[in-house]
Amino acid sequence: MNLQTCSNQSCAAKSRNKVSRLLTSQILKAMKLTFVLLTAAFLQISAKGVTQTVTLSLKDAPLFKVFKEIEKQTGFGFLFSKNTMKDAPRVSIDVKDVPVLDALQYCFKGQPLTYSIENNTIVISRKPAMQVQFQDVPLPPPPPIQVSGKVTDEGGQPVIGASIQLKNSSIGTSTNSNGEFQIEIPDNSSKILLISYVGMETQEINVNGKTSVNVVLKRFLSQQEEVVVIGYGTRQRKDVTGAISVVSNKEIEKSTSLTPELALQGRAAGVFVSSGGGDPQARPTIRIRGVNTFGNAEPLYVVDGVPIFEGGSGITTGGIGDIRSPINIFSMINPQDIESITVLKDASAAAIYGVRASNGVILITTKKGATGRPRVEFTAQYGIQNIPKTISTLNTQQYFDLVREAYAANPEPGNTFEQKFGPRYDQSSSLYAGNNKTTNWQDALKNKDAPIQDYSVRVSGGNEG
């Protein structure tokens, strides 16, 4: 009885264990199936959220406003702190039906922020400091260049109110009461300053690599403001109503003239100048507006305010009238020493010099030494002279034939040609010259490559004493 009872109890226990194991197995299978289904659902939701599209059209908008628009159109949420979004640049975006990831990459380009996606939440965080400094934040522009200077005139006096302008820009300033200025020049702009003032020439100064400059402005002399020397002083050209021609020293220095008169040649309107010949001492002929008299037609010469009187040949008692000697005394004046030559051409000169100015007046002003260190100037000129073209002449035989032909055209009654001109024109005479050698006296008189040279030394300068 007891054995049978124990056997029955053992069987019952085994049956219960089998049922328990079966239930456990079925529960485990159900849990695995549930996990698989949940995982698939989550993946489907996440994939669906990532592949969603958005349409955004914002201009210069804060970044959090862009996040709100994405939240409205998708199931995503954004997680960030107020400090994280501090100093985030504004965003301008205009896209239509683009994936969320593409829109996020566009918005975060150049931002000091980054993001990560966890399920349906987008977490915003700051980029590492090194990455922000060297990759996304542009380097600050270099500081502007500070340039200072002073503007003076030729006399060393400060120019007040001179305009200082940066070329090709609107940056500018002006000088103060001491002629000083300061200007800031951007590093990426032009480095040329335009300095100008009324009545003075504009200058361009390159200040590249400089922080201080000194500028000297020169006065601008227009044609109307040019000073003209007249018989009783100086006047501005605009105030002179008479007919005046002025030849400056710059024009004289360009010429190779040996006398002041020849320096006028071709440089003064209404003044005719012709050379007196090959002799350096020969007097040039000058006529101002043609010949105005049957007597002496020479103009009056005034050198540094002193009228020049010349006596004729044999005169020993000083100048009488304006009778000029055949020797040109102006050959003693070096054209390089002349400051200017002024020609008075009309009747207004008679008010100063009287009837002596009836043929015009030529005023010669010589150079004067300026205060300062002694200055030595040496001028040398050398050239050669040739006659480029001579007159064609007959040879000896052609000349005799021409004389014979001329006599035959107009013979003298009772005289033959030989009787008229003698044995040298008689072909039967031993003294006949028609067969002699031809001599061109032009070639005999002229010198080929005749040298001409001129040397002058001028010393100027000094001090107040």
Tab-separated table of C-alpha atoms in Angstrom:
chain	number	residue	atom	x	y	z
A	1	MET	CA	0.000	0.000	0.000
A	2	ASN	CA	2.745	2.413	0.914
A	3	LEU	CA	4.825	1.647	-2.221
A	4	GLN	CA	1.847	2.122	-4.420
A	5	THR	CA	0.973	5.407	-2.728
A	6	CYS	CA	4.511	6.782	-3.156
A	7	SER	CA	4.533	5.795	-6.739
A	8	ASN	CA	1.341	7.687	-7.359
A	9	GLN	CA	2.703	10.813	-5.662
A	10	SER	CA	5.868	10.702	-7.781
A	11	CYS	CA	3.825	10.481	-10.926
A	12	ALA	CA	1.775	13.490	-9.949
A	13	ALA	CA	4.890	15.544	-9.286
A	14	LYS	CA	6.315	14.684	-12.625
A	15	SER	CA	3.093	15.714	-14.314
A	16	ARG	CA	3.135	19.097	-12.603
A	17	ASN	CA	6.740	19.748	-13.627
A	18	LYS	CA	5.967	18.959	-17.232
A	19	VAL	CA	3.048	21.372	-17.265
A	20	SER	CA	5.184	24.105	-15.658
A	21	ARG	CA	7.940	23.716	-18.232
A	22	LEU	CA	5.405	23.871	-21.056
A	23	LEU	CA	3.881	27.089	-19.704
A	24	THR	CA	7.313	28.678	-19.246
A	25	SER	CA	8.301	27.870	-22.793
A	26	GLN	CA	5.124	29.345	-24.179
A	27	ILE	CA	5.606	32.539	-22.119
A	28	LEU	CA	9.163	32.910	-23.377
A	29	LYS	CA	8.050	32.491	-26.957
A	30	ALA	CA	5.348	35.087	-26.453
A	31	MET	CA	7.872	37.551	-24.947
A	32	LYS	CA	10.327	37.060	-27.843
A	33	LEU	CA	7.580	37.681	-30.332
A	34	THR	CA	6.468	40.805	-28.460
A	35	PHE	CA	10.088	42.169	-28.383
A	36	VAL	CA	10.512	41.575	-32.109
A	37	LEU	CA	7.233	43.311	-32.867
A	38	LEU	CA	8.087	46.305	-30.640
A	39	THR	CA	11.564	46.647	-32.171
A	40	ALA	CA	10.144	46.613	-35.668
A	41	ALA	CA	7.584	49.224	-34.712
A	42	PHE	CA	10.207	51.512	-33.217
A	43	LEU	CA	12.453	51.154	-36.271
A	44	GLN	CA	9.538	51.891	-38.547
A	45	ILE	CA	8.649	55.013	-36.560
A	46	SER	CA	12.279	56.241	-36.532
A	47	ALA	CA	12.761	55.611	-40.249
A	48	LYS	CA	9.494	57.314	-40.994
A	49	GLY	CA	10.573	60.369	-38.949
A	50	VAL	CA	14.012	60.643	-40.605
A	51	THR	CA	12.626	60.337	-44.116
A	52	GLN	CA	10.032	63.059	-43.576
A	53	THR	CA	10.305	66.231	-45.705
A	54	VAL	CA	9.917	69.872	-44.720
A	55	THR	CA	9.311	73.166	-46.505
A	56	LEU	CA	10.971	76.238	-44.990
A	57	SER	CA	11.117	79.868	-46.144
A	58	LEU	CA	12.750	82.106	-43.527
A	59	LYS	CA	15.046	85.125	-43.852
A	60	ASP	CA	17.457	86.231	-41.142
A	61	ALA	CA	15.502	84.254	-38.536
A	62	PRO	CA	16.704	83.013	-35.119
A	63	LEU	CA	17.661	79.342	-35.061
A	64	PHE	CA	14.986	78.395	-32.508
A	65	LYS	CA	12.322	79.730	-34.897
A	66	VAL	CA	13.542	77.263	-37.518
A	67	PHE	CA	13.267	74.478	-34.940
A	68	LYS	CA	9.627	75.402	-34.247
A	69	GLU	CA	8.790	75.180	-37.949
A	70	ILE	CA	10.375	71.716	-38.163
A	71	GLU	CA	8.459	70.601	-35.074
A	72	LYS	CA	5.172	71.714	-36.650
A	73	GLN	CA	5.792	69.779	-39.869
A	74	THR	CA	7.346	66.616	-38.336
A	75	GLY	CA	7.153	64.562	-35.206
A	76	PHE	CA	10.571	65.609	-34.024
A	77	GLY	CA	11.225	67.528	-30.863
A	78	PHE	CA	14.261	69.675	-30.033
A	79	LEU	CA	16.158	69.606	-26.784
A	80	PHE	CA	18.574	72.489	-25.968
A	81	SER	CA	19.423	74.953	-23.234
A	82	LYS	CA	19.364	78.758	-23.370
A	83	ASN	CA	23.151	78.998	-22.971
A	84	THR	CA	23.650	76.562	-25.838
A	85	MET	CA	21.790	78.827	-28.256
A	86	LYS	CA	23.621	81.951	-27.099
A	87	ASP	CA	25.348	83.885	-29.924
A	88	ALA	CA	24.022	81.473	-32.560
A	89	PRO	CA	23.989	83.298	-35.954
A	90	ARG	CA	20.642	83.894	-37.640
A	91	VAL	CA	19.621	81.690	-40.553
A	92	SER	CA	18.149	82.387	-43.992
A	93	ILE	CA	16.697	79.292	-45.649
A	94	ASP	CA	14.360	78.716	-48.574
A	95	VAL	CA	13.735	75.004	-49.342
A	96	LYS	CA	10.759	72.944	-50.452
A	97	ASP	CA	10.072	69.260	-49.739
A	98	VAL	CA	13.588	68.362	-48.623
A	99	PRO	CA	14.446	65.638	-46.080
A	100	VAL	CA	14.748	66.721	-42.481
A	101	LEU	CA	18.440	65.741	-42.334
A	102	ASP	CA	19.253	67.946	-45.363
A	103	ALA	CA	17.423	70.885	-43.794
A	104	LEU	CA	19.285	70.393	-40.508
A	105	GLN	CA	22.678	70.224	-42.224
A	106	TYR	CA	21.921	73.484	-44.049
A	107	CYS	CA	20.839	75.246	-40.844
A	108	PHE	CA	23.876	74.073	-38.848
A	109	LYS	CA	26.415	75.021	-41.530
A	110	GLY	CA	28.802	77.606	-40.077
A	111	GLN	CA	27.146	77.363	-36.638
A	112	PRO	CA	29.076	76.807	-33.418
A	113	LEU	CA	26.536	74.005	-32.726
A	114	THR	CA	26.068	70.359	-33.513
A	115	TYR	CA	23.150	67.925	-33.100
A	116	SER	CA	22.345	64.250	-32.553
A	117	ILE	CA	19.063	62.316	-33.073
A	118	GLU	CA	17.767	60.095	-30.282
A	119	ASN	CA	14.467	58.478	-31.264
A	120	ASN	CA	12.236	61.446	-32.170
A	121	THR	CA	14.307	63.987	-30.216
A	122	ILE	CA	17.035	66.162	-31.719
A	123	VAL	CA	19.552	67.132	-29.042
A	124	ILE	CA	21.462	70.409	-29.638
A	125	SER	CA	24.943	70.896	-28.137
A	126	ARG	CA	27.978	73.185	-28.589
A	127	LYS	CA	30.900	72.213	-30.788
A	128	PRO	CA	34.291	71.728	-29.124
A	129	ALA	CA	36.142	75.032	-28.579
A	130	MET	CA	39.050	74.205	-30.935
A	131	GLN	CA	36.676	73.252	-33.736
A	132	VAL	CA	34.737	76.506	-33.360
A	133	GLN	CA	37.885	78.641	-33.383
A	134	PHE	CA	39.672	77.174	-36.356
A	135	GLN	CA	36.902	75.882	-38.592
A	136	ASP	CA	33.707	77.862	-38.318
A	137	VAL	CA	34.606	81.275	-36.863
A	138	PRO	CA	36.295	83.612	-39.406
A	139	LEU	CA	39.458	85.407	-38.376
A	140	PRO	CA	38.935	89.066	-37.409
A	141	PRO	CA	40.002	91.643	-40.042
A	142	PRO	CA	43.383	93.316	-39.546
A	143	PRO	CA	43.288	96.704	-37.798
A	144	PRO	CA	43.372	99.844	-39.994
A	145	ILE	CA	46.674	101.612	-40.647
A	146	GLN	CA	47.166	104.929	-38.855
A	147	VAL	CA	48.915	107.496	-41.101
A	148	SER	CA	49.803	110.997	-39.910
A	149	GLY	CA	51.570	113.848	-41.669
A	150	LYS	CA	51.936	117.551	-42.313
A	151	VAL	CA	51.157	119.635	-45.399
A	152	THR	CA	53.152	122.813	-46.111
A	153	ASP	CA	53.628	125.177	-49.030
A	154	GLU	CA	56.886	125.931	-50.839
A	155	GLY	CA	57.744	128.523	-48.206
A	156	GLY	CA	57.392	126.029	-45.353
A	157	GLN	CA	54.127	127.519	-44.073
A	158	PRO	CA	51.408	125.044	-42.969
A	159	VAL	CA	48.457	124.660	-45.343
A	160	ILE	CA	45.247	124.889	-43.301
A	161	GLY	CA	42.181	122.986	-44.531
A	162	ALA	CA	43.982	120.947	-47.211
A	163	SER	CA	41.939	117.951	-48.370
A	164	ILE	CA	43.344	114.462	-47.683
A	165	GLN	CA	41.451	111.813	-49.671
A	166	LEU	CA	42.063	108.067	-49.970
A	167	LYS	CA	42.094	107.307	-53.691
A	168	ASN	CA	39.040	105.441	-55.034
A	169	SER	CA	37.209	105.659	-51.705
A	170	SER	CA	35.108	108.012	-49.585
A	171	ILE	CA	37.604	108.049	-46.707
A	172	GLY	CA	39.105	111.495	-46.162
A	173	THR	CA	40.062	114.224	-43.733
A	174	SER	CA	41.586	117.733	-43.701
A	175	THR	CA	44.552	119.455	-42.107
A	176	ASN	CA	44.270	121.419	-38.861
A	177	SER	CA	45.614	124.895	-38.027
A	178	ASN	CA	49.166	123.498	-37.992
A	179	GLY	CA	48.780	121.751	-41.332
A	180	GLU	CA	48.747	118.332	-39.639
A	181	PHE	CA	46.399	115.432	-40.323
A	182	GLN	CA	45.635	111.850	-39.290
A	183	ILE	CA	43.783	109.257	-41.332
A	184	GLU	CA	42.881	105.581	-40.889
A	185	ILE	CA	43.419	103.416	-43.963
A	186	PRO	CA	41.789	99.944	-44.124
A	187	ASP	CA	44.297	97.198	-44.726
A	188	ASN	CA	42.519	95.941	-47.873
A	189	SER	CA	42.069	99.357	-49.551
A	190	SER	CA	44.213	101.631	-51.729
A	191	LYS	CA	47.390	103.020	-50.187
A	192	ILE	CA	47.473	106.241	-52.252
A	193	LEU	CA	46.504	109.594	-50.723
A	194	LEU	CA	45.334	112.563	-52.813
A	195	ILE	CA	46.392	115.876	-51.221
A	196	SER	CA	44.782	118.981	-52.731
A	197	TYR	CA	44.125	122.626	-51.922
A	198	VAL	CA	42.614	125.523	-53.834
A	199	GLY	CA	45.223	127.205	-56.024
A	200	MET	CA	47.766	124.412	-55.568
A	201	GLU	CA	48.695	121.345	-57.577
A	202	THR	CA	47.185	118.047	-56.388
A	203	GLN	CA	49.728	115.441	-55.304
A	204	GLU	CA	49.468	111.650	-55.072
A	205	ILE	CA	51.417	110.091	-52.199
A	206	ASN	CA	51.920	106.330	-51.854
A	207	VAL	CA	51.858	105.545	-48.111
A	208	ASN	CA	52.266	101.773	-48.394
A	209	GLY	CA	54.416	100.747	-45.449
A	210	LYS	CA	54.565	104.317	-44.084
A	211	THR	CA	53.022	105.762	-40.955
A	212	SER	CA	54.163	109.382	-41.377
A	213	VAL	CA	54.490	111.620	-44.453
A	214	ASN	CA	55.378	115.261	-45.109
A	215	VAL	CA	53.909	116.885	-48.217
A	216	VAL	CA	54.913	120.152	-49.922
A	217	LEU	CA	52.226	121.593	-52.212
A	218	LYS	CA	53.240	123.795	-55.139
A	219	ARG	CA	51.169	126.730	-56.267
A	220	PHE	CA	49.286	126.218	-59.514
A	221	LEU	CA	49.999	129.010	-61.995
A	222	SER	CA	47.303	129.150	-64.635
A	223	GLN	CA	47.668	131.113	-67.850
A	224	GLN	CA	45.549	133.929	-66.396
A	225	GLU	CA	47.670	134.213	-63.257
A	226	GLU	CA	51.070	134.259	-64.965
A	227	VAL	CA	53.181	137.262	-63.980
A	228	VAL	CA	54.427	139.409	-66.895
A	229	VAL	CA	57.301	141.893	-66.690
A	230	ILE	CA	56.371	145.283	-68.181
A	231	GLY	CA	58.183	148.590	-68.383
A	232	TYR	CA	57.022	149.906	-65.017
A	233	GLY	CA	57.000	146.730	-62.904
A	234	THR	CA	55.109	143.442	-63.012
A	235	ARG	CA	51.457	142.643	-63.608
A	236	GLN	CA	49.371	139.509	-63.814
A	237	ARG	CA	48.666	138.480	-67.375
A	238	LYS	CA	44.903	138.865	-66.898
A	239	ASP	CA	45.461	142.554	-66.018
A	240	VAL	CA	47.549	143.341	-69.105
A	241	THR	CA	45.496	144.566	-72.087
A	242	GLY	CA	48.372	145.263	-74.484
A	243	ALA	CA	49.914	142.812	-76.958
A	244	ILE	CA	52.688	141.026	-75.065
A	245	SER	CA	54.685	137.872	-75.770
A	246	VAL	CA	56.790	136.194	-73.075
A	247	VAL	CA	59.547	133.614	-73.576
A	248	SER	CA	60.507	131.936	-70.291
A	249	ASN	CA	63.938	130.672	-69.297
A	250	LYS	CA	62.760	127.059	-69.714
A	251	GLU	CA	62.137	127.672	-73.412
A	252	ILE	CA	65.427	129.561	-73.775
A	253	GLU	CA	67.408	126.740	-72.146
A	254	LYS	CA	65.989	124.264	-74.659
A	255	SER	CA	67.486	126.237	-77.567
A	256	THR	CA	71.108	126.302	-78.678
A	257	SER	CA	71.046	130.005	-79.546
A	258	LEU	CA	74.241	132.008	-79.139
A	259	THR	CA	72.445	135.352	-78.717
A	260	PRO	CA	69.242	136.452	-76.943
A	261	GLU	CA	67.714	137.618	-80.236
A	262	LEU	CA	68.002	134.167	-81.798
A	263	ALA	CA	66.380	132.688	-78.676
A	264	LEU	CA	63.225	134.557	-79.737
A	265	GLN	CA	63.175	132.911	-83.149
A	266	GLY	CA	59.910	131.044	-83.653
A	267	ARG	CA	58.801	131.538	-80.027
A	268	ALA	CA	56.991	134.895	-80.083
A	269	ALA	CA	53.976	135.605	-82.273
A	270	GLY	CA	54.349	138.626	-84.558
A	271	VAL	CA	58.131	138.767	-84.112
A	272	PHE	CA	60.319	138.086	-87.161
A	273	VAL	CA	63.928	137.066	-86.431
A	274	SER	CA	66.505	136.294	-89.127
A	275	SER	CA	70.136	135.408	-88.655
A	276	GLY	CA	72.787	137.933	-89.664
A	277	GLY	CA	75.019	135.299	-91.244
A	278	GLY	CA	77.582	132.730	-90.232
A	279	ASP	CA	79.625	135.151	-88.119
A	280	PRO	CA	78.811	134.587	-84.421
A	281	GLN	CA	79.120	138.362	-83.905
A	282	ALA	CA	76.719	139.191	-86.746
A	283	ARG	CA	73.609	141.103	-85.742
A	284	PRO	CA	70.290	139.290	-86.247
A	285	THR	CA	67.489	141.275	-87.821
A	286	ILE	CA	64.344	141.660	-85.673
A	287	ARG	CA	61.100	143.149	-86.865
A	288	ILE	CA	58.043	143.406	-84.627
A	289	ARG	CA	54.820	143.402	-86.635
A	290	GLY	CA	56.673	144.341	-89.797
A	291	VAL	CA	58.491	147.561	-90.709
A	292	ASN	CA	56.873	150.631	-89.140
A	293	THR	CA	59.249	153.375	-90.322
A	294	PHE	CA	61.475	154.361	-93.231
A	295	GLY	CA	64.391	155.031	-90.892
A	296	ASN	CA	65.707	152.850	-88.096
A	297	ALA	CA	63.294	149.880	-87.748
A	298	GLU	CA	65.061	148.185	-84.849
A	299	PRO	CA	63.148	147.704	-81.565
A	300	LEU	CA	64.292	149.226	-78.299
A	301	TYR	CA	66.174	146.849	-75.993
A	302	VAL	CA	65.830	147.180	-72.221
A	303	VAL	CA	68.048	144.970	-70.016
A	304	ASP	CA	66.969	144.758	-66.362
A	305	GLY	CA	65.163	148.097	-66.693
A	306	VAL	CA	68.057	149.918	-68.414
A	307	PRO	CA	67.481	151.009	-72.060
A	308	ILE	CA	70.434	150.151	-74.294
A	309	PHE	CA	71.898	152.966	-76.415
A	310	GLU	CA	74.435	152.199	-79.103
A	311	GLY	CA	76.564	154.609	-81.070
A	312	GLY	CA	77.480	154.255	-84.687
A	313	SER	CA	80.971	153.695	-86.052
A	314	GLY	CA	83.385	156.362	-84.810
A	315	ILE	CA	81.037	157.684	-82.099
A	316	THR	CA	82.972	158.322	-78.891
A	317	THR	CA	80.632	160.607	-76.967
A	318	GLY	CA	78.096	157.959	-75.858
A	319	GLY	CA	74.818	156.826	-77.322
A	320	ILE	CA	73.104	159.107	-79.760
A	321	GLY	CA	69.524	158.078	-80.460
A	322	ASP	CA	69.143	154.392	-81.227
A	323	ILE	CA	71.707	154.139	-84.027
A	324	ARG	CA	73.141	150.666	-83.696
A	325	SER	CA	76.654	149.591	-84.491
A	326	PRO	CA	77.288	146.645	-86.828
A	327	ILE	CA	78.567	144.579	-83.886
A	328	ASN	CA	75.958	142.738	-81.859
A	329	ILE	CA	76.592	143.643	-78.224
A	330	PHE	CA	74.004	141.064	-77.149
A	331	SER	CA	76.463	138.332	-78.069
A	332	MET	CA	78.049	139.237	-74.732
A	333	ILE	CA	74.892	138.134	-72.878
A	334	ASN	CA	74.670	134.414	-72.330
A	335	PRO	CA	71.125	133.177	-73.111
A	336	GLN	CA	71.484	130.774	-70.174
A	337	ASP	CA	71.646	133.818	-67.857
A	338	ILE	CA	68.276	135.166	-69.031
A	339	GLU	CA	65.245	134.673	-66.820
A	340	SER	CA	62.699	135.820	-69.429
A	341	ILE	CA	62.285	137.871	-72.597
A	342	THR	CA	59.155	140.019	-72.918
A	343	VAL	CA	58.132	141.671	-76.183
A	344	LEU	CA	55.870	144.771	-76.072
A	345	LYS	CA	54.319	145.007	-79.500
A	346	ASP	CA	51.665	147.727	-79.523
A	347	ALA	CA	51.440	151.467	-78.934
A	348	SER	CA	51.006	151.089	-75.154
A	349	ALA	CA	54.796	150.766	-74.899
A	350	ALA	CA	55.095	154.371	-76.131
A	351	ALA	CA	53.529	155.577	-72.883
A	352	ILE	CA	56.640	154.329	-71.086
A	353	TYR	CA	59.547	154.809	-73.499
A	354	GLY	CA	58.222	157.437	-75.896
A	355	VAL	CA	59.018	157.444	-79.603
A	356	ARG	CA	61.905	155.054	-79.050
A	357	ALA	CA	59.287	152.326	-78.633
A	358	SER	CA	57.714	152.965	-82.046
A	359	ASN	CA	59.219	149.727	-83.357
A	360	GLY	CA	58.388	147.752	-80.204
A	361	VAL	CA	60.300	147.004	-77.048
A	362	ILE	CA	62.204	143.871	-76.033
A	363	LEU	CA	62.606	143.548	-72.244
A	364	ILE	CA	65.356	141.186	-71.107
A	365	THR	CA	65.341	140.115	-67.445
A	366	THR	CA	68.436	138.292	-66.231
A	367	LYS	CA	68.618	135.708	-63.500
A	368	LYS	CA	69.436	136.681	-59.936
A	369	GLY	CA	71.055	134.585	-57.263
A	370	ALA	CA	68.834	133.178	-54.549
A	371	THR	CA	69.678	133.046	-50.861
A	372	GLY	CA	71.340	129.759	-49.992
A	373	ARG	CA	74.464	127.754	-50.597
A	374	PRO	CA	76.569	128.736	-53.631
A	375	ARG	CA	75.448	127.000	-56.797
A	376	VAL	CA	77.756	126.383	-59.752
A	377	GLU	CA	76.278	125.623	-63.175
A	378	PHE	CA	78.327	124.644	-66.207
A	379	THR	CA	76.836	124.576	-69.698
A	380	ALA	CA	78.635	123.206	-72.743
A	381	GLN	CA	77.473	123.131	-76.346
A	382	TYR	CA	79.251	121.762	-79.382
A	383	GLY	CA	78.049	121.322	-82.915
A	384	ILE	CA	79.015	121.408	-86.571
A	385	GLN	CA	77.689	123.576	-89.371
A	386	ASN	CA	77.147	122.742	-93.017
A	387	ILE	CA	75.336	124.356	-95.917
A	388	PRO	CA	72.810	121.731	-97.004
A	389	LYS	CA	72.106	123.211	-100.427
A	390	THR	CA	74.079	125.496	-102.764
A	391	ILE	CA	73.183	127.397	-105.934
A	392	SER	CA	73.773	125.560	-109.202
A	393	THR	CA	76.370	127.420	-111.349
A	394	LEU	CA	77.669	127.166	-114.945
A	395	ASN	CA	81.011	125.695	-115.748
A	396	THR	CA	83.603	127.762	-117.676
A	397	GLN	CA	82.588	126.673	-121.178
A	398	GLN	CA	78.864	127.160	-120.421
A	399	TYR	CA	79.582	130.671	-119.152
A	400	PHE	CA	81.497	131.705	-122.300
A	401	ASP	CA	78.774	130.220	-124.511
A	402	LEU	CA	76.135	132.192	-122.576
A	403	VAL	CA	78.067	135.471	-122.990
A	404	ARG	CA	78.515	134.833	-126.707
A	405	GLU	CA	74.790	134.013	-127.064
A	406	ALA	CA	73.764	137.147	-125.196
A	407	TYR	CA	75.964	139.349	-127.422
A	408	ALA	CA	74.612	137.721	-130.543
A	409	ALA	CA	71.092	138.571	-129.393
A	410	ASN	CA	72.032	142.270	-129.018
A	411	PRO	CA	75.221	143.051	-131.031
A	412	GLU	CA	76.897	146.481	-131.225
A	413	PRO	CA	77.179	147.968	-134.706
A	414	GLY	CA	80.782	148.109	-135.962
A	415	ASN	CA	82.102	145.801	-133.172
A	416	THR	CA	82.599	142.074	-133.198
A	417	PHE	CA	82.320	139.904	-130.118
A	418	GLU	CA	86.070	139.498	-129.892
A	419	GLN	CA	86.637	143.242	-130.254
A	420	LYS	CA	84.045	143.955	-127.582
A	421	PHE	CA	85.336	141.558	-124.881
A	422	GLY	CA	89.007	141.278	-125.763
A	423	PRO	CA	91.438	138.389	-126.345
A	424	ARG	CA	90.262	136.295	-123.380
A	425	TYR	CA	86.966	135.779	-125.182
A	426	ASP	CA	88.681	135.264	-128.604
A	427	GLN	CA	88.944	131.548	-129.347
A	428	SER	CA	91.806	132.219	-131.820
A	429	SER	CA	93.907	133.976	-129.187
A	430	SER	CA	96.466	132.263	-126.970
A	431	LEU	CA	94.914	134.136	-124.018
A	432	TYR	CA	91.488	132.561	-124.536
A	433	ALA	CA	90.062	131.548	-121.118
A	434	GLY	CA	87.052	129.516	-122.234
A	435	ASN	CA	88.975	126.242	-121.875
A	436	ASN	CA	90.239	126.951	-118.346
A	437	LYS	CA	89.355	124.722	-115.358
A	438	THR	CA	85.990	125.440	-113.699
A	439	THR	CA	86.152	126.797	-110.120
A	440	ASN	CA	83.026	126.754	-107.891
A	441	TRP	CA	83.721	129.642	-105.531
A	442	GLN	CA	80.926	128.494	-103.208
A	443	ASP	CA	82.929	125.410	-102.334
A	444	ALA	CA	86.036	127.532	-101.954
A	445	LEU	CA	84.398	129.871	-99.444
A	446	LYS	CA	82.489	127.430	-97.220
A	447	ASN	CA	83.974	125.116	-94.622
A	448	LYS	CA	82.683	121.560	-94.336
A	449	ASP	CA	81.727	120.472	-90.788
A	450	ALA	CA	82.645	123.899	-89.395
A	451	PRO	CA	82.715	123.527	-85.595
A	452	ILE	CA	80.643	125.731	-83.306
A	453	GLN	CA	81.009	125.554	-79.560
A	454	ASP	CA	79.980	127.485	-76.484
A	455	TYR	CA	80.930	127.087	-72.832
A	456	SER	CA	79.607	129.009	-69.849
A	457	VAL	CA	79.987	128.833	-66.084
A	458	ARG	CA	77.555	130.516	-63.713
A	459	VAL	CA	77.920	130.862	-59.949
A	460	SER	CA	74.939	132.014	-57.879
A	461	GLY	CA	73.886	132.023	-54.258
A	462	GLY	CA	74.763	133.853	-51.090
A	463	ASN	CA	73.330	134.912	-47.775
A	464	GLU	CA	71.591	137.943	-46.330
A	465	GLY	CA	74.910	139.559	-45.471
